[in-house]
XYZ file of C-alpha atoms in Angstrom:
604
model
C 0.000 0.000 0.000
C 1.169 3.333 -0.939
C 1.743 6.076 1.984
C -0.549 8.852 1.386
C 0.968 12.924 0.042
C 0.742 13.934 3.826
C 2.633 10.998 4.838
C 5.457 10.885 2.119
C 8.397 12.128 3.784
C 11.343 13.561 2.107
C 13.634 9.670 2.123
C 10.305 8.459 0.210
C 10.482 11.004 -2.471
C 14.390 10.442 -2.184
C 14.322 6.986 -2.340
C 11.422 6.372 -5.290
C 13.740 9.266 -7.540
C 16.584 7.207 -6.812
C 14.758 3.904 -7.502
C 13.645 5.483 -11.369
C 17.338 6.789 -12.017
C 18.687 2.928 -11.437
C 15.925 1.361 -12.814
C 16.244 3.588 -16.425
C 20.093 3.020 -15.821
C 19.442 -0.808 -15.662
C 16.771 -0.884 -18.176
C 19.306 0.893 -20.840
C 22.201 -1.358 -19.907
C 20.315 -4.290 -20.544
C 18.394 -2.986 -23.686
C 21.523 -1.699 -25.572
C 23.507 -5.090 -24.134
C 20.376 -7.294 -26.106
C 20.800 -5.253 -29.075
C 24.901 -5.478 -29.179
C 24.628 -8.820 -28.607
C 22.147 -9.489 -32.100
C 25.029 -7.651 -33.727
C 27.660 -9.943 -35.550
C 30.853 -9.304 -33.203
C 32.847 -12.164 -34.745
C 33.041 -10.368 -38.076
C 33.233 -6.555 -36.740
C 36.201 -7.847 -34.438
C 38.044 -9.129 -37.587
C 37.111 -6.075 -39.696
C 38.006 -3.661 -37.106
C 40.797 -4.909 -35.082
C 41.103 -1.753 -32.659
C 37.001 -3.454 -31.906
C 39.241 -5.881 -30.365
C 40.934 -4.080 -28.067
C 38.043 -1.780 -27.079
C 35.846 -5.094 -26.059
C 38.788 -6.371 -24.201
C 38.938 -3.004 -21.701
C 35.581 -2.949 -21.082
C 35.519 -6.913 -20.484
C 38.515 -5.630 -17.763
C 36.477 -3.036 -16.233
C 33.187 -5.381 -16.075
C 35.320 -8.016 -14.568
C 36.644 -5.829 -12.397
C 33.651 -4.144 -10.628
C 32.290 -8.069 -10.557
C 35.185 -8.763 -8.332
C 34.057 -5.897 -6.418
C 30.574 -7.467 -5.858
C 31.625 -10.891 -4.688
C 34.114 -9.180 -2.061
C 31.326 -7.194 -0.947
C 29.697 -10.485 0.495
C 32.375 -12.261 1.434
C 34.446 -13.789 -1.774
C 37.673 -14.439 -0.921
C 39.736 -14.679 -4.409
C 39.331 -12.793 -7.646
C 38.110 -14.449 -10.955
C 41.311 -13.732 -13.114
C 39.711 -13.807 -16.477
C 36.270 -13.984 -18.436
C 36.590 -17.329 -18.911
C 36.645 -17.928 -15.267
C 33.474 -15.601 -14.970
C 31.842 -17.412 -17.743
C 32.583 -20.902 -15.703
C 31.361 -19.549 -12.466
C 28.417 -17.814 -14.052
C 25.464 -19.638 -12.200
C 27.318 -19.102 -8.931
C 27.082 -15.511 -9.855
C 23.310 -15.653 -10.058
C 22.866 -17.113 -6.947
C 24.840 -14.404 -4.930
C 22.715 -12.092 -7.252
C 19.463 -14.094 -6.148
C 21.249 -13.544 -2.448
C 21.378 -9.733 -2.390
C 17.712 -9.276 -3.782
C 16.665 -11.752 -1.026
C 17.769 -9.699 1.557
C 17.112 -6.127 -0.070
C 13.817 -7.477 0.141
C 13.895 -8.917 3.893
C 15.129 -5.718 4.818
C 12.691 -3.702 3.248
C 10.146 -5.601 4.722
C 11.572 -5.070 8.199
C 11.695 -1.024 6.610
C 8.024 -0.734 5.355
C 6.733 -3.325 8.640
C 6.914 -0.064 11.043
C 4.526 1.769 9.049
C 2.222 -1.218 8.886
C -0.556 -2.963 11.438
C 2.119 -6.157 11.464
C 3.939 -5.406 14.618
C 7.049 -7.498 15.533
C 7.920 -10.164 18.282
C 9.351 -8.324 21.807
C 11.056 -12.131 22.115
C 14.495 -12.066 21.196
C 15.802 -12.626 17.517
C 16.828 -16.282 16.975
C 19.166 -17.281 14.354
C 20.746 -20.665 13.009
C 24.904 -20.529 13.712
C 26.264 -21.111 9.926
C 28.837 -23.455 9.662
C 31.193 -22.275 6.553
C 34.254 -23.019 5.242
C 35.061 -27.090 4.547
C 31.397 -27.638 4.358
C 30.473 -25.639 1.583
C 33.609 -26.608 -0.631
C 32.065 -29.932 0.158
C 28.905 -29.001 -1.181
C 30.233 -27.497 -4.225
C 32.891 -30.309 -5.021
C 31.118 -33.829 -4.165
C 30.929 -36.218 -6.902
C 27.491 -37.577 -5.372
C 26.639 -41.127 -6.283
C 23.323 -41.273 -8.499
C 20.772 -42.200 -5.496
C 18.265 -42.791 -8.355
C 19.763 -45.951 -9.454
C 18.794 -47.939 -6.315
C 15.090 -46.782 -6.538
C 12.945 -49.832 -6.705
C 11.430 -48.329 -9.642
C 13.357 -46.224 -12.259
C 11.931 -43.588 -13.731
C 11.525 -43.953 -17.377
C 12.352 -40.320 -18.773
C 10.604 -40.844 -22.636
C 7.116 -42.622 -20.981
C 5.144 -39.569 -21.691
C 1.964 -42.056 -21.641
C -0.612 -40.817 -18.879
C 0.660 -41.118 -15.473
C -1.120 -44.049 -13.495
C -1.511 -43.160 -9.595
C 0.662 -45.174 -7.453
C -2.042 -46.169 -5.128
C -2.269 -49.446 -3.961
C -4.829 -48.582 -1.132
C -6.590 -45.784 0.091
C -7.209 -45.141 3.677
C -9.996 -42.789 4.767
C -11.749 -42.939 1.354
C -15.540 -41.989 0.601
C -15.768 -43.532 -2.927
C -13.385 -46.785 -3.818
C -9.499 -46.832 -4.854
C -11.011 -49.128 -8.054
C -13.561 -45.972 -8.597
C -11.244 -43.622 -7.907
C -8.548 -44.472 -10.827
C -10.843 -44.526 -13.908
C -9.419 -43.118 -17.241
C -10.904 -39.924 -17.923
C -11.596 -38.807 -21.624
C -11.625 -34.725 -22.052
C -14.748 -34.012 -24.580
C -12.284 -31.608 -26.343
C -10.444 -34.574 -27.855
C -7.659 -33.800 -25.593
C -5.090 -36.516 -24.106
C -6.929 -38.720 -21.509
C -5.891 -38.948 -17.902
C -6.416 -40.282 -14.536
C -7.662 -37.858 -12.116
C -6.867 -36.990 -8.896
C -7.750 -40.399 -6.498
C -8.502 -38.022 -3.642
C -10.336 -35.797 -6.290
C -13.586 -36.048 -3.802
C -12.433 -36.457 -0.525
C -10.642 -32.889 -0.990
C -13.810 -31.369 -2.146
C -16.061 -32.925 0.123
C -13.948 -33.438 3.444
C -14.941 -31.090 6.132
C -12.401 -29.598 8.301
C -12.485 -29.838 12.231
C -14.659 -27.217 13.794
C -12.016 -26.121 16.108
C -9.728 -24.575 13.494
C -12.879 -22.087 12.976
C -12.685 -20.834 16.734
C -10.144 -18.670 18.024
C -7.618 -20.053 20.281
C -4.290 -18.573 22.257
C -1.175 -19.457 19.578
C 0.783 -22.403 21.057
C 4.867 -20.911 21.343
C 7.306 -23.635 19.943
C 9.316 -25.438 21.673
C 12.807 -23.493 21.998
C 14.741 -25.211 18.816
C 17.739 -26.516 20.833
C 15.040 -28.590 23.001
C 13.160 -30.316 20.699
C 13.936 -33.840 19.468
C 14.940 -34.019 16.192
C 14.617 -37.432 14.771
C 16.336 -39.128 11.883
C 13.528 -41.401 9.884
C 15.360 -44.047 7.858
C 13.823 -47.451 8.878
C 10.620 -48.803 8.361
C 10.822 -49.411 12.500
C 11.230 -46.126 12.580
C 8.896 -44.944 9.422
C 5.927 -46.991 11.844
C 7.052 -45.403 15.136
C 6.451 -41.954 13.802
C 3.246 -43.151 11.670
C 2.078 -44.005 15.376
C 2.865 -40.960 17.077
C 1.463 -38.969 14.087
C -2.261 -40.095 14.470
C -2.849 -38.441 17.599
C -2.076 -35.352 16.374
C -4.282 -32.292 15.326
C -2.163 -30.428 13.198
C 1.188 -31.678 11.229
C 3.936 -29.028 9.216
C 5.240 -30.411 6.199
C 7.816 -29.570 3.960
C 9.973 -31.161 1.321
C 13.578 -30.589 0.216
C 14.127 -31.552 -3.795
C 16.503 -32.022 -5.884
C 16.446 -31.767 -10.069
C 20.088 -31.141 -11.196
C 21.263 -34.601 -11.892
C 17.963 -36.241 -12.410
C 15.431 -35.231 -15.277
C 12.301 -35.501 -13.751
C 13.606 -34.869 -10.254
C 12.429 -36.922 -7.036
C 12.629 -35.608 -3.028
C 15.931 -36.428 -0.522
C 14.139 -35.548 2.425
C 10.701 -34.906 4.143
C 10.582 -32.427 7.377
C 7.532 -33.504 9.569
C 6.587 -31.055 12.846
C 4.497 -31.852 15.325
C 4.190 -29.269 18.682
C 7.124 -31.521 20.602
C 8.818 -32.817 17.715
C 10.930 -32.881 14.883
C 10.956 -35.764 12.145
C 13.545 -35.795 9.328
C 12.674 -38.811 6.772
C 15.355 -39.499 4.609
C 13.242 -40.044 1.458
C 15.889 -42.002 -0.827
C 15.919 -44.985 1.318
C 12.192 -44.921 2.408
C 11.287 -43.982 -1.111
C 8.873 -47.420 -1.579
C 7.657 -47.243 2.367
C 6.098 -44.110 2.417
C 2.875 -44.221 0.997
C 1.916 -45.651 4.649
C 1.688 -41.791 5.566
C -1.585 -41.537 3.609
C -3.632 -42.522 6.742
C -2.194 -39.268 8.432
C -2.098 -37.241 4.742
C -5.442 -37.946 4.131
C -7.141 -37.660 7.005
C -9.076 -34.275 6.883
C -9.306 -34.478 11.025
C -5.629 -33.792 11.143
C -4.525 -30.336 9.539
C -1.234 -30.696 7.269
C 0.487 -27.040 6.968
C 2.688 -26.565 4.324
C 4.392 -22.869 2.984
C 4.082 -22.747 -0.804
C 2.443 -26.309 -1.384
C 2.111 -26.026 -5.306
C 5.534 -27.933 -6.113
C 5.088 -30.334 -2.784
C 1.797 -31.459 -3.894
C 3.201 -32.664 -7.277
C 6.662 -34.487 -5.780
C 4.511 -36.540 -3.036
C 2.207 -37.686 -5.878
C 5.065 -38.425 -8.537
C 7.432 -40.046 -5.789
C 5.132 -41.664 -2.885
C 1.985 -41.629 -3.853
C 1.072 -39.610 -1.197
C -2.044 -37.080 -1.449
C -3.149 -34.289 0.860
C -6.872 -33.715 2.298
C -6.891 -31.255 4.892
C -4.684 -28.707 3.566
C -3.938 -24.924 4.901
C -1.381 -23.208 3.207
C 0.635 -20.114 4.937
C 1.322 -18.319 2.170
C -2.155 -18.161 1.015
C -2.908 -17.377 4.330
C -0.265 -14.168 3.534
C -1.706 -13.121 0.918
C -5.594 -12.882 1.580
C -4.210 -10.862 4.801
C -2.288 -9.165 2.018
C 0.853 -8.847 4.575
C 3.397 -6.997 2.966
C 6.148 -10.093 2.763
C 4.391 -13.639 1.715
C 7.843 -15.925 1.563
C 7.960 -18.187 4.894
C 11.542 -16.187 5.937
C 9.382 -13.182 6.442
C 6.706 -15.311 8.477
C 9.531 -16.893 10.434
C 11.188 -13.190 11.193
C 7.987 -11.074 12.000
C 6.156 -13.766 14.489
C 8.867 -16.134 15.373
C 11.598 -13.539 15.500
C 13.783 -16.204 13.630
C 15.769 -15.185 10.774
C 16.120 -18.198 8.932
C 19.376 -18.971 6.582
C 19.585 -18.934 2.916
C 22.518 -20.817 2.684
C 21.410 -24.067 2.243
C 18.380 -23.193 -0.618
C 20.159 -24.603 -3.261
C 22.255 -27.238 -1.728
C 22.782 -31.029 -2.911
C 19.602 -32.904 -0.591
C 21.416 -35.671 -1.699
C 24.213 -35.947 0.446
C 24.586 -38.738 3.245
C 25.109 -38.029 5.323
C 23.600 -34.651 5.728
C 25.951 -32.541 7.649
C 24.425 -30.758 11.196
C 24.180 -27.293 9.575
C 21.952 -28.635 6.951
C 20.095 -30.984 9.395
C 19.061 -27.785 11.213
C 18.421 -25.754 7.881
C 15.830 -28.584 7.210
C 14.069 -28.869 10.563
C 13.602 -24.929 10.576
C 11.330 -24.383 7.971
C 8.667 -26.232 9.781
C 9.700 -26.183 13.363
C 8.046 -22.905 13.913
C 4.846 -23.341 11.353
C 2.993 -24.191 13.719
C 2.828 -21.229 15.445
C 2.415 -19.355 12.564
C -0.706 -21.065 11.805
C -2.052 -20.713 14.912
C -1.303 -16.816 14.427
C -2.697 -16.610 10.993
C -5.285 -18.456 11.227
C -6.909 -15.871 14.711
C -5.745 -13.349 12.230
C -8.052 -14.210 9.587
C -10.965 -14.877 11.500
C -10.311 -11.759 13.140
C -10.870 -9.989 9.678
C -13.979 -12.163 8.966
C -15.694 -15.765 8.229
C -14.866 -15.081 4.506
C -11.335 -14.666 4.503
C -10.688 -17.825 6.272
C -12.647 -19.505 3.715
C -10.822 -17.984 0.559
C -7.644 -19.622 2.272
C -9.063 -23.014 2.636
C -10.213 -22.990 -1.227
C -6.757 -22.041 -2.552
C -5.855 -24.833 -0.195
C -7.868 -27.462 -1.864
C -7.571 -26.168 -5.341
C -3.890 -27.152 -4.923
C -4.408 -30.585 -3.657
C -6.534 -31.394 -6.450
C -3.302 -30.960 -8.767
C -2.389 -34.068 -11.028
C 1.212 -34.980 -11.413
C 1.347 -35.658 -15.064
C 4.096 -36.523 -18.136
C 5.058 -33.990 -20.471
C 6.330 -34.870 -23.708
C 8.841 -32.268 -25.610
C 6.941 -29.543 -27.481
C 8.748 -29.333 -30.200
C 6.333 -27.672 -32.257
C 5.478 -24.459 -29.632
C 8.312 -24.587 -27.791
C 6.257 -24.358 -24.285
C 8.378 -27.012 -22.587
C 10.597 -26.436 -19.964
C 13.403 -25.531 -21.788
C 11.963 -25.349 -25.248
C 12.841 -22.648 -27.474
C 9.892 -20.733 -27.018
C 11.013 -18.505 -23.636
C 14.662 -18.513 -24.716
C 14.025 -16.822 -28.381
C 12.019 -14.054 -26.675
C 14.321 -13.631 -24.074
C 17.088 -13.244 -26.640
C 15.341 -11.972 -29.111
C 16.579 -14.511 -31.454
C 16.169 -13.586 -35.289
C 14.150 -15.773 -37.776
C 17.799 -16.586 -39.522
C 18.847 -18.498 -35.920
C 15.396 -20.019 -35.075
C 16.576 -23.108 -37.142
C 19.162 -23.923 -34.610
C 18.071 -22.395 -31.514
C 14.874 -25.435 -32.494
C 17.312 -28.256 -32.877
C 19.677 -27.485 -30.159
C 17.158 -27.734 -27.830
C 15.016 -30.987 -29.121
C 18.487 -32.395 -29.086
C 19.155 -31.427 -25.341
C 16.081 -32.374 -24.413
C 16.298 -35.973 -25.448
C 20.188 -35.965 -24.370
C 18.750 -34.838 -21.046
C 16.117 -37.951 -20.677
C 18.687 -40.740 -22.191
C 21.862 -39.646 -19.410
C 18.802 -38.914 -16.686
C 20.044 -35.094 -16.302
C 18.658 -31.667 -16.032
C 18.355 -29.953 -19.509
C 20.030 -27.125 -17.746
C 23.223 -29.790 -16.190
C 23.252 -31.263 -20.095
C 23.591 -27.833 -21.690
C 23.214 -24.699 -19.978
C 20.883 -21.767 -21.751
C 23.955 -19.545 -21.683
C 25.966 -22.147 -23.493
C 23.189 -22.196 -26.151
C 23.434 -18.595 -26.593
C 27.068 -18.637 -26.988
C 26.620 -21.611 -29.522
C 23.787 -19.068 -31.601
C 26.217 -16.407 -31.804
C 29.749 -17.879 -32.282
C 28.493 -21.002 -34.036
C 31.205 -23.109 -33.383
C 32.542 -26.130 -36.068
C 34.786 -27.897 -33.859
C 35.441 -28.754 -30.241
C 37.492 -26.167 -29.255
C 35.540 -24.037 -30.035
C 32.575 -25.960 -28.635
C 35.041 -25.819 -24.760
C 35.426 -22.360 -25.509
C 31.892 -21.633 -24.869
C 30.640 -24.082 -22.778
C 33.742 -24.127 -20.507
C 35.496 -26.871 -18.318
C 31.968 -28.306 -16.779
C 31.307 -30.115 -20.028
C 28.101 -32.674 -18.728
C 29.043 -35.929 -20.165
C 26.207 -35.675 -22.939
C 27.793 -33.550 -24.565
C 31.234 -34.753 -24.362
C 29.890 -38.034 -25.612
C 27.747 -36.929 -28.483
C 29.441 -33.634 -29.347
C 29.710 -34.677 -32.887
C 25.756 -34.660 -33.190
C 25.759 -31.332 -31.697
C 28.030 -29.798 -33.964
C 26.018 -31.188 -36.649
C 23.303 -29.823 -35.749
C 25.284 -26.358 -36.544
C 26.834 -26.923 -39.225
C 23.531 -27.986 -40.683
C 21.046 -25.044 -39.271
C 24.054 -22.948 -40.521
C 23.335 -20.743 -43.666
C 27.053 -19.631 -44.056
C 28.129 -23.294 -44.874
C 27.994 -24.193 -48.093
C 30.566 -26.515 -48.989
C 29.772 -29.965 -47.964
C 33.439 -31.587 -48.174
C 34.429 -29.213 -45.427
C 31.440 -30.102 -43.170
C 32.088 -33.730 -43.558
C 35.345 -32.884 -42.069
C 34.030 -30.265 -39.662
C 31.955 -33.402 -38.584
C 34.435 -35.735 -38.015
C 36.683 -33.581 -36.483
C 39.347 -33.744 -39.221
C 39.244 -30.016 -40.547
C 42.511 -28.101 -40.828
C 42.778 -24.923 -39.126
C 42.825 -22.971 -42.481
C 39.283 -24.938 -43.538
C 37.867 -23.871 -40.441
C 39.076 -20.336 -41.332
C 37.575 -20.093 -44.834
C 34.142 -21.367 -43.323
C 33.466 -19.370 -40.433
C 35.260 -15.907 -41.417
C 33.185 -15.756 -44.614
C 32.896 -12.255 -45.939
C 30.068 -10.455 -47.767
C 31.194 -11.132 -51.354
C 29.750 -7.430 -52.503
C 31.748 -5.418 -50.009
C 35.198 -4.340 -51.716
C 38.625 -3.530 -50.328
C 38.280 0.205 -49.501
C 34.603 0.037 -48.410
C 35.545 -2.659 -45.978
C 38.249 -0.342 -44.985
C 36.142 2.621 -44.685
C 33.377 0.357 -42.346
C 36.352 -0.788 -40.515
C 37.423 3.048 -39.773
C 33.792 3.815 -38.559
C 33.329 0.996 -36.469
C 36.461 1.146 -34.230
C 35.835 4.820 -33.739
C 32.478 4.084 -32.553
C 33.556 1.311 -30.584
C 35.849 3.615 -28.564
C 33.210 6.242 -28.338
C 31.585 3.527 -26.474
C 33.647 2.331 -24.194
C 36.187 5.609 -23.571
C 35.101 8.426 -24.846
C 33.152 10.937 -22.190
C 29.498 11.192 -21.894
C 29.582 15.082 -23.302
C 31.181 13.767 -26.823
C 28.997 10.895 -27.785
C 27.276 10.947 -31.283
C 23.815 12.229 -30.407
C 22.554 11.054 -34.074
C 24.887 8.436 -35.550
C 22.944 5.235 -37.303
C 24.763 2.807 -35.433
C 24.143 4.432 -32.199
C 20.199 4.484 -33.440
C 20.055 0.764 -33.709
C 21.393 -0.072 -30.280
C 18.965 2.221 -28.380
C 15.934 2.429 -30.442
C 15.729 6.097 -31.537
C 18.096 9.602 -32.280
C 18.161 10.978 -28.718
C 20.959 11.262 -26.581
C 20.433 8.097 -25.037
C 23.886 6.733 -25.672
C 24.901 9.908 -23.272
C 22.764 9.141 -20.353
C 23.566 5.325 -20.304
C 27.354 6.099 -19.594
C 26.395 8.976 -17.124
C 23.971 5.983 -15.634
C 25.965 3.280 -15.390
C 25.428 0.582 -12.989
């Protein structure tokens, strides 16, 4: 919510100018970088070699004020080249991902005086983070493939409609045999099963109590609570036992989808008001559809943060199904509270502030070192309480809002876990061509290839059981687009040093697939031997640094001239010299202002 004219005080109107100058700064960066990236650099380098030169100080500078970044939150060594920042790119991202997480934590904690959300008087909690060995750990294990000892593998090109893995179904109101009929969509669209639990979601009434009002139970201080490590069926029953009697269960899962294609869950974090469960998923994977007599039961209240993705893995890896559902963050949002992520919940009425360090870690590590152990067992140790919070809350602000919670709540458990096959015609996959080509802005010439490359990574990613990301990065892709590489140098020089083993495999398809979505290549001895990996240096040469044929000696020398001296208008001259009108300047930025001018004053 906005703060009214009388309330604005002179940091607001500070703060939003400042907020428009950086966000016109960023927006110009990353429009002119879109638009110099569609522009053929490979030839303009070879025409202009002072282009060269120019690219290579501003690659400096950018690496430079990168290194600046990373020491700003703690990096310890410098990356030394471009290659290095290339390699480390996705590493990047997630410090990136980092700051915005806690620009927006603290911003919350900013805007939260002004608002009706008034903080904890109990003191701040906090995990202690464990860093050093751990995280080079992290980073560096070569992690055995837990998939391969599933009872079942998954079968990555079965896109045939996904059967529920039911093999009973405890507190039912119509039959299992009823429940899993085919269903046939009138619109002649691909039959399906439908959601076993389809009716008892709809239909299941939720305990009167959780309409009343009642004092919010505090959790149990974190150090004092039993945290228990599930990996026996002994153990699996033992916490089955001690579930039942419960009113009210927090759930959460912890996935992992880098080195698997479909993905499947490492660990399941179950919290009662006295204790903390831990199942270790990959070695109770065939065991657990036992908890459907505590899932399903709509007398017991399952609270998950976020349950969209959760609902889908339980389905896809258990069999497991939800009836009884509230969900916090809907909960958030109907109250419209001014931070909906669960480290907001945690920090405003648990006074925790709960780590980020562990987000993105490898679940599939045994075993899971303590820092982790905890990271796991705090997203739902204090959920509880936060459900007991929101929930007086909403009633509080009426029967109705309550209500709208508890319908997002079911509209999620009636999800379907379903197979996807590759959409190669519309691209709409997850990493189909589709969002990448308007991301890049890709023109019609490349479309060819940027097609291929990624039907072809999709399948490589379903034969070696990968991510399509792990088998060939999107920035690799882009890199192949532009450069178009004909051998496997060049192929390294873009991807880098973490070459999956797809590709290192099956490289020769790959280039193929360039050479042949190529325009440029005409002679078809030469991409034999491009194929095969026999071509000479000086073949490679007369393929790839193909010239316009119509462009003679003194023209090329007069677009040459032009183009380095716009190149170091670019990237040295001052803001107060720039060419306010020039053509090329025109193309980058989309029309004849001074543009150019402002982005350099600008710069971010």
């Amino acid at each position: 919510m906005s703060a009214s004219p009388q309330s604005r005080t002179t940091s607001d109107l500070d703060l939003e100018a400042y907020n428009a100058r950086v966000f016109s700064a960023v927006l110009k960066t990353t429009q002119a970088a879109s638009k110099l990236a569609s522009q053929d650099l490979t030839y303009h380098k070879r025409a202009a070699p002072d282009v060269t030169g120019a690219i290579e100080r501003c690659s400096k500078r950018l690496l430079g004020l990168t290194n600046v970044l990373l020491k700003a939150v703690g990096g310890k060594e410098d990356l030394t080249s471009v290659d290095e920042l290339v390699e480390k790119w996705s590493t990047i991202g997630e410090v990136n991902d980092t700051l915005f997480e806690k620009t927006d934590t603290y911003l919350d904690m900013l805007t939260n005086r002004k608002s009706e959300l008034a903080p904890s008087t109990t003191p701040t909690q906090s995990l202690k983070r464990k860093r050093g060995k751990l995280d080079s750990a992290m980073a560096n294990a070569n992690i055995a493939r837990p998939q391969l000892n599933f009872q079942t593998q998954a079968d990555n090109y079965n896109t045939s409609p996904f059967r529920p893995l039911l093999t009973k179904k405890p507190n039912a109101m119509i039959s299992l045999e009823e429940s899993l009929k085919m269903e046939y969509p009138k619109d002649s669209g691909q039959p399906y099963y439908r959601n076993p639990y389809q009716y008892e979601i709809e239909n299941a009434k939720f305990p009167k109590s959780m309409k009343k009002p009642s004092k919010p139970v505090e959790p149990m201080t974190f150090e004092n609570t039993a945290a228990n490590w599930i990996d026996t069926p002994e153990k699996l029953r033992t916490m089955l036992k001690s579930l039942k009697n419960e009113t009210e269960i927090a759930v959460d899962l912890e996935h992992h989808d880098n080195r698997s294609y479909i993905g499947f869950v490492c660990l399941m974090q179950i919290s009662t008001r006295s204790q903390d469960y831990l199942v270790d998923t990959l070695v109770l994977r065939s065991e657990l559809e036992e908890l459907n007599d505590v899932f399903t039961d709509p007398r017991i209240i399952k609270v998950f943060h976020g349950a969209n993705s959760d609902i889908i893995w339980l389905q896809r890896d258990f069999g497991l199904y939800v009836v009884g559902l509230f969900d916090t963050y809907h909960a958030a949002k109907v109250l419209n509270l001014e931070g909906k992520s669960l480290g907001y919940l945690l920090d405003i009425f648990c006074s925790f502030k709960a780590s980020k360090e562990y987000q993105l870690a490898d679940w599939r590590i045994r075993p899971l070192p303590q820092p982790m152990l905890d990271y796991a067992r705090s997203d739902t140790h204090y959920l509880l309480n936060i459900y007991d919070k929101l929930r007086n809350r909403l009633l509080a602000s009426g029967a109705d809002k309550l209500e709208s919670v508890l319908s997002s709540s079911r509209k999620e458990c009636k999800q379907r876990y379903e197979r996807l096959p590759y959409d190669h015609e519309h691209g709409l996959s997850f990493g189909g061509w589709k969002m990448l080509s308007e991301k890049w802005a890709v023109t019609e010439e490349m479309m060819p290839m940027l097609k291929a490359i990624t039907q072809w990574r999709d399948f490589m990613a379903r034969k070696y059981d990968d991510s399509v990301n792990y088998v060939l990065p999107n920035r690799a892709i882009f890199g192949i687009l532009k450069s178009k590489p004909v051998n496997v140098p060049g192929m390294i020089g873009i991807i880098g040093k973490n070459i999956s083993e797809a590709v290192r495999e099956n490289v020769d398809e790959l280039l193929k697939i360039i050479v042949q979505n190529d325009p440029g290549v005409t002679r078809v001895d030469s991409v034999r031997e491009i194929i095969s990996g026999r071509v000479n240096e000086s073949d490679t040469e007369q393929i790839v640094d193909q010239k316009p044929a119509s462009v003679d000696t003194k023209e090329s020398e007069e677009i040459a001239r032009k183009r380095t001296a716009l190149a170091e208008e670019l990237f040295s001259a001052p803001s107060d010299v720039m060419t306010a009108k020039s053509q090329f300047w025109g193309s980058i930025f989309g029309d004849n202002q001074r543009q150019p001018a402002e982005y350099v004053q600008h710069e971010v």
